[in-house]
Amino acid sequence: MHETRVRVGLLGCGNVGGALAELLLADGDRIAERTGMVLELRAVAVRSLSRPRAASIPPELLTTDAQAVAADPDLDVVVEVIGGIEPARTLILAALGSGKPVVTANKELLANCGTELFDAAAAAGRDLLFEAAVAGGIPLIRPLRESLAGERIHRVLGIVNGTTNYILSQMAAHGASYQEALAEAQSLGFAERDPTADVEGFDAAAKAAVIAHVAFGARVVAGDVDREGIGAIGADDIVSAHRLGFVIKPLAVIEEVDGAIGVRVHPAMVPAAHPLASVRDSFNAVFVEGEAVGELMFLGRGAGGAPTASAVLGDLLDAAHNLTVGGAGRTPALRAVPRRSIDDLVSAYYLTLEVADRPGVLHAVAGVLGDHSVSVRSMEQEGAAEGARLVFVTHPALERDMQACLQELHALDAVRRVGGLIRVVGA
Amino acid sequence: MHETRVRVGLLGCGNVGGALAELLLADGDRIAERTGMVLELRAVAVRSLSRPRAASIPPELLTTDAQAVAADPDLDVVVEVIGGIEPARTLILAALGSGKPVVTANKELLANCGTELFDAAAAAGRDLLFEAAVAGGIPLIRPLRESLAGERIHRVLGIVNGTTNYILSQMAAHGASYQEALAEAQSLGFAERDPTADVEGFDAAAKAAVIAHVAFGARVVAGDVDREGIGAIGADDIVSAHRLGFVIKPLAVIEEVDGAIGVRVHPAMVPAAHPLASVRDSFNAVFVEGEAVGELMFLGRGAGGAPTASAVLGDLLDAAHNLTVGGAGRTPALRAVPRRSIDDLVSAYYLTLEVADRPGVLHAVAGVLGDHSVSVRSMEQEGAAEGARLVFVTHPALERDMQACLQELHALDAVRRVGGLIRVVGA
Ligand SMILES: NC(=O)c1ccc[n+]([C@@H]2O[C@H](COP(=O)([O-])OP(=O)(O)OC[C@H]3O[C@@H](n4cnc5c(N)ncnc54)[C@H](OP(=O)(O)O)[C@@H]3O)[C@@H](O)[C@H]2O)c1
Ligand SMILES: NC(=O)c1ccc[n+]([C@@H]2O[C@H](COP(=O)([O-])OP(=O)(O)OC[C@H]3O[C@@H](n4cnc5c(N)ncnc54)[C@H](OP(=O)(O)O)[C@@H]3O)[C@@H](O)[C@H]2O)c1
């Protein structure tokens, strides 16, 4: 087979960069034999030379001058796995500006500067590929960008954060509290010491914005995403969900409704029979609803050095192939789209209230719901210390009506606590 | 956005071709707006003009001269959705020969003439794309060919035939017999009047061969595939499987073991917690095990006009894009590989025997198993009319030893019937 040599510069050599370097160095011959592409790792930019690296990386490849690697005319492709906005943004722009395609895993950067980067790639006529930025090793971006390029996609539902899926799965499997499950996730390395980015939904929101880019060509940035964390989910919610036939999952929802794009991240009640309900532990999965194709799901490892490096490698081979035929793949062209606010969402809701156990309470609560045209599909009452816990599932209602209910319910004398409001998705 | 006009010739206008024509005609503007590609349907080859067609297809596009469409220099891309070997093969070769990329959904043809067709595509420098040939609407071929091009894939497990998955799912859900479930599938249109291709595994075997092409670059033809149908699965097997923590699924298994490629199609015992176990009804799913990426699963509609047309449309846009940059995507280059015969398989097995209920029977059976180094993980005995039913699950054993056992067990006086031998996969 005709062999093509491709000189690769790597920016960043942490979890993902290290795993990629290992793959290229240890597996290069097999990759060349299989694909005809010889991927030569020529430079690895690191922050500090004194940090220990995988032994297989020849020390002469290491440099602390990332800018020089990005701009190096003797490299063919650049991989950015530093993360964060700067210097990653400047480095990627430099690489594209010098005519090199770029592969990145950086959801944060894409979710904040996607338009600028895609425009730079289009202007350079070079690829900017980012399969690894969403759902790690799962092929998702390429199927959305290419296989489904002509599909009228209605909605994408994603479990795109492994940490929160792990926490909620542990709570469901073992009756653990949120704090216990979080601590366990931290001790196992599934959650960071500071878990904010994961549990508050910032990580998922960045990925949701990137999905909006490729599924809808929508110019959405991370800050546009309606976002809610999982910290308010209690062990009792998990139990109630199970009894009602649901599983609570951390979802990113990206959808088109009447020509407007809604993008939101929150825990959701998913029917137990839905394919997303059985996506457990730290697995990720993305469920796509399209007009012609119907329902699709992609499942796999959303994080980890090796799975993520696998996605980067696929992009690298794609960029290398496109280079040899002298062009680029299809860069998303983002357009301004009408945004659909979560206030306009129509959804069924799960709602719990702790109330004083006295006559008339349910009447008062039902009055509030009724005043806002929220109709109740089911209600269960459980005894609670010195009172009762009411568990409602509503019929589809308008989010803004539901929020207005919450305000009034808070003010009701007999209501001790308004518990979680959890949207039902996928029913 | 700059628009590219692409003139499309369609060969065959049945389930898939009709749905594709509808998509192109009804949705062309949206597709053009989204992708910059104007897909102009210019000719539709049919067998008979008198057959009723979707009203939206302008009659002047119809022709019975498929060969003229294939060779037409005024077309840019050809879609083959006639099916079968001839005339599809000749038409595809003619289209490639005249410099046109081809999109096909024809697993039968690829599984029998893949090498010839891929070589013709490579010689022409044109795409031969076939996403729709395996698992209908599910993006699988492109992820395997591109996203996972550098991945060391160990094994692919696929539920790639919706009919047999539907039948086994109905048996499991409602305790139906095989015959009842088949009849129901036929009445609902999920199974053909002559169900042989599905229930005997021919359809899945063709798809398995195509998966072997893209996952391993292996020159495998349909006839190479070890194949077993689902007809021997009884309602009692379904019940026993459930009790033992398994679900019986119709699987295609494509794997590399010690450098040799094994390709087989048979019903399998899948652990209930495995993601494939919850793929129900007529859904398809493909589970991929890779060295770096870990475990992936792709799920969706494996058949139906619209889902399959969606996959064809994705390929069409890919071919159109590649044309505009003057090249082709990556055509699989198939190489001869050592084949791994099913005789060399190492697997756990589920085995049932109907035996006379008398002392010494178990001793005799255990003797046969032991003589062939097959060790038993679990055994259950159930009363049966005038005898007993023994249900074994073995530890991993060699297929050829297991088959030798079956021969001897048949010959044992006390064994009235040797029931299904079902391989355990995914444990
Ligand atoms: N890890 C995953 O599972 C995963 C999954 C999907 C996507 N991603 C994305 O992949 C990217 C990398 O993630 P990661 O987990 O590999 O992060 P990481 O382990 O923190 O690696 C980042 C590396 O970049 C280095 N670095 C920082 N500034 C640099 C500079 N100016 N020049 C050269 N190197 C510099 C860091 O060095 P120091 O260690 O000295 O700071 C570190 O080694 C991020 O965008 C992340 O979102 C990661
Ligand atoms: N249906 C699915 O769900 C599905 C899914 C995946 C892949 N596929 C594949 O897609 C292909 C098409 O399947 P299908 O379900 O659309 O089959 P189909 O409904 O039988 O359509 C095939 C069409 O080709 C026409 N035809 C036969 N010979 C022809 C000729 N010489 N010139 C022009 N037209 C001719 C047939 O006409 P007559 O009706 O007059 O014979 C028929 O309309 C097959 O390769 C199949 O394996 C199908």
XYZ file of C-alpha atoms in Angstrom, chain B residues 74-306:
233
model
C -24.279 13.802 -17.114
C -24.817 12.353 -13.648
C -22.437 12.940 -10.751
C -23.385 10.167 -8.323
C -25.270 6.890 -8.583
C -27.298 5.188 -5.833
C -27.895 1.449 -6.170
C -30.898 0.155 -4.201
C -32.047 -2.697 -6.404
C -30.479 -5.374 -4.257
C -29.134 -8.829 -5.127
C -26.048 -9.661 -7.166
C -27.069 -8.962 -10.753
C -27.745 -6.545 -12.348
C -26.561 -4.527 -9.309
C -22.952 -5.630 -9.708
C -22.700 -4.765 -13.387
C -24.436 -1.437 -12.831
C -22.108 -0.414 -9.985
C -19.040 -1.389 -12.008
C -20.370 0.645 -14.937
C -20.986 3.687 -12.756
C -17.529 3.523 -11.166
C -16.033 2.852 -14.580
C -17.572 6.038 -15.880
C -16.041 7.992 -12.989
C -19.017 8.280 -10.705
C -19.010 7.528 -6.998
C -21.597 4.970 -5.942
C -23.727 4.646 -2.837
C -25.259 1.248 -2.204
C -27.303 -0.482 0.480
C -26.575 -3.911 -0.934
C -25.048 -6.157 1.736
C -25.564 -9.295 -0.355
C -23.493 -7.921 -3.192
C -20.765 -6.534 -0.926
C -20.567 -9.784 0.979
C -20.040 -11.725 -2.211
C -18.147 -9.355 -4.491
C -16.622 -6.850 -2.047
C -13.058 -7.250 -3.229
C -13.972 -6.738 -6.870
C -16.065 -3.655 -6.073
C -13.579 -2.019 -3.698
C -10.806 -2.613 -6.214
C -12.915 -1.027 -8.932
C -13.602 1.988 -6.691
C -9.912 2.353 -5.858
C -8.972 2.048 -9.532
C -11.523 4.716 -10.446
C -10.470 6.932 -7.534
C -14.124 7.186 -6.610
C -16.126 6.462 -3.490
C -18.074 3.293 -2.955
C -20.097 3.989 0.180
C -22.407 1.528 1.909
C -23.484 2.802 5.313
C -27.004 1.466 4.709
C -25.853 -2.080 4.022
C -25.423 -2.958 7.700
C -27.824 -1.977 10.457
C -29.902 0.297 8.193
C -30.062 3.790 9.639
C -27.413 3.343 12.316
C -24.161 5.134 11.574
C -21.807 2.188 11.896
C -19.735 1.802 8.736
C -18.450 5.393 8.780
C -17.487 5.252 12.481
C -15.713 1.941 11.914
C -14.009 3.084 8.702
C -13.058 6.529 9.889
C -13.420 7.231 13.611
C -11.963 3.845 14.539
C -9.575 3.533 11.597
C -6.589 3.462 13.959
C -8.219 1.503 16.752
C -7.148 -2.048 17.455
C -10.563 -3.674 17.372
C -10.824 -6.971 19.196
C -14.404 -7.919 18.574
C -17.675 -6.697 17.135
C -20.954 -8.144 18.394
C -24.007 -7.205 16.414
C -27.735 -7.637 16.578
C -27.980 -6.908 12.871
C -31.200 -8.657 11.931
C -34.360 -7.001 13.193
C -36.660 -9.885 12.310
C -34.916 -12.447 14.473
C -34.460 -9.964 17.303
C -38.184 -9.273 17.127
C -39.048 -12.977 17.200
C -36.783 -13.751 20.161
C -37.968 -10.615 21.979
C -41.595 -11.668 21.546
C -40.810 -15.143 22.790
C -39.156 -13.641 25.863
C -41.831 -11.047 26.557
C -44.922 -13.183 26.021
C -43.787 -16.769 26.289
C -44.717 -17.306 22.639
C -43.369 -20.278 20.755
C -40.996 -19.739 17.859
C -43.757 -20.520 15.360
C -46.214 -18.106 16.994
C -43.671 -15.309 17.162
C -42.656 -15.864 13.547
C -46.288 -15.784 12.427
C -46.823 -12.551 14.329
C -43.718 -11.005 12.818
C -44.985 -11.988 9.382
C -48.412 -10.512 9.995
C -46.831 -7.229 11.120
C -44.524 -7.086 8.120
C -41.347 -7.590 10.204
C -40.729 -10.941 8.532
C -41.045 -11.929 4.890
C -43.461 -14.575 3.671
C -40.374 -16.726 3.090
C -38.381 -15.961 6.229
C -35.383 -18.131 5.352
C -32.887 -15.314 4.764
C -33.590 -13.908 8.208
C -34.232 -16.902 10.449
C -31.490 -19.054 8.948
C -28.978 -16.230 9.404
C -28.127 -15.570 5.738
C -28.950 -11.872 6.048
C -26.889 -11.504 9.204
C -24.026 -13.482 7.651
C -23.804 -11.042 4.750
C -23.723 -8.136 7.189
C -21.101 -9.903 9.286
C -18.903 -10.231 6.219
C -19.264 -6.498 5.536
C -18.387 -5.706 9.159
C -15.292 -7.889 8.777
C -14.337 -5.744 5.772
C -14.494 -2.463 7.616
C -13.445 -3.510 11.118
C -10.557 -5.742 10.101
C -9.949 -5.125 6.397
C -10.506 -8.860 6.074
C -11.398 -10.470 2.780
C -14.355 -12.488 4.030
C -17.285 -13.543 1.869
C -20.758 -14.538 2.987
C -20.028 -18.204 2.427
C -17.095 -18.058 4.857
C -19.347 -17.171 7.760
C -20.185 -19.878 10.299
C -23.925 -19.678 10.432
C -26.737 -21.052 12.564
C -30.396 -20.010 12.556
C -32.758 -19.366 15.456
C -35.302 -22.071 14.596
C -34.125 -24.470 17.296
C -34.718 -22.025 20.156
C -37.646 -23.181 22.242
C -39.846 -21.360 24.735
C -38.202 -23.472 27.450
C -34.766 -22.173 26.462
C -36.022 -18.619 26.861
C -37.336 -19.429 30.320
C -34.135 -21.192 31.377
C -32.042 -18.338 30.009
C -34.007 -15.846 32.067
C -33.609 -17.900 35.215
C -29.879 -18.172 34.623
C -29.526 -14.412 34.117
C -29.249 -14.419 30.322
C -31.205 -13.135 27.352
C -31.077 -15.022 24.053
C -30.099 -12.691 21.219
C -29.376 -13.292 17.529
C -25.732 -12.269 17.221
C -23.164 -11.706 14.549
C -19.689 -12.076 16.040
C -16.663 -10.790 14.174
C -13.431 -11.117 16.115
C -9.699 -11.317 15.933
C -8.019 -14.000 17.983
C -4.260 -14.468 17.725
C -4.158 -12.770 14.345
C -6.951 -14.869 12.837
C -10.427 -13.575 12.036
C -13.521 -15.479 13.120
C -16.916 -14.570 11.702
C -20.056 -16.294 12.893
C -23.769 -15.812 13.227
C -25.870 -17.666 15.773
C -28.235 -17.143 18.664
C -26.334 -16.474 21.868
C -26.836 -16.302 25.619
C -26.048 -12.710 26.558
C -25.795 -11.748 30.246
C -28.843 -9.700 31.256
C -26.658 -6.772 32.336
C -24.881 -6.531 28.984
C -26.011 -3.510 26.916
C -27.024 -5.809 24.053
C -29.453 -7.675 26.298
C -31.844 -4.741 26.471
C -31.948 -4.189 22.702
C -35.495 -5.285 22.066
C -38.083 -5.681 19.341
C -36.804 -4.970 15.870
C -34.009 -2.641 17.012
C -30.502 -3.347 15.846
C -27.363 -2.662 17.821
C -23.677 -3.190 17.307
C -21.249 -3.501 20.198
C -17.574 -2.861 19.548
C -14.690 -3.857 21.810
C -11.483 -1.969 21.103
C -8.090 -1.783 22.747
C -7.989 1.957 23.450
C -11.621 2.942 23.108
C -12.998 0.192 25.330
C -16.643 -0.690 24.767
C -18.936 1.125 22.360
C -22.492 0.457 21.275
C -24.477 1.832 18.356
C -28.233 1.329 18.497
C -31.114 2.167 16.186
C -33.431 1.049 13.411
C -31.751 -1.538 11.280
C -34.383 -1.547 8.578
C -37.297 0.317 7.098
C -37.382 2.572 4.067
C -36.922 5.915 5.842
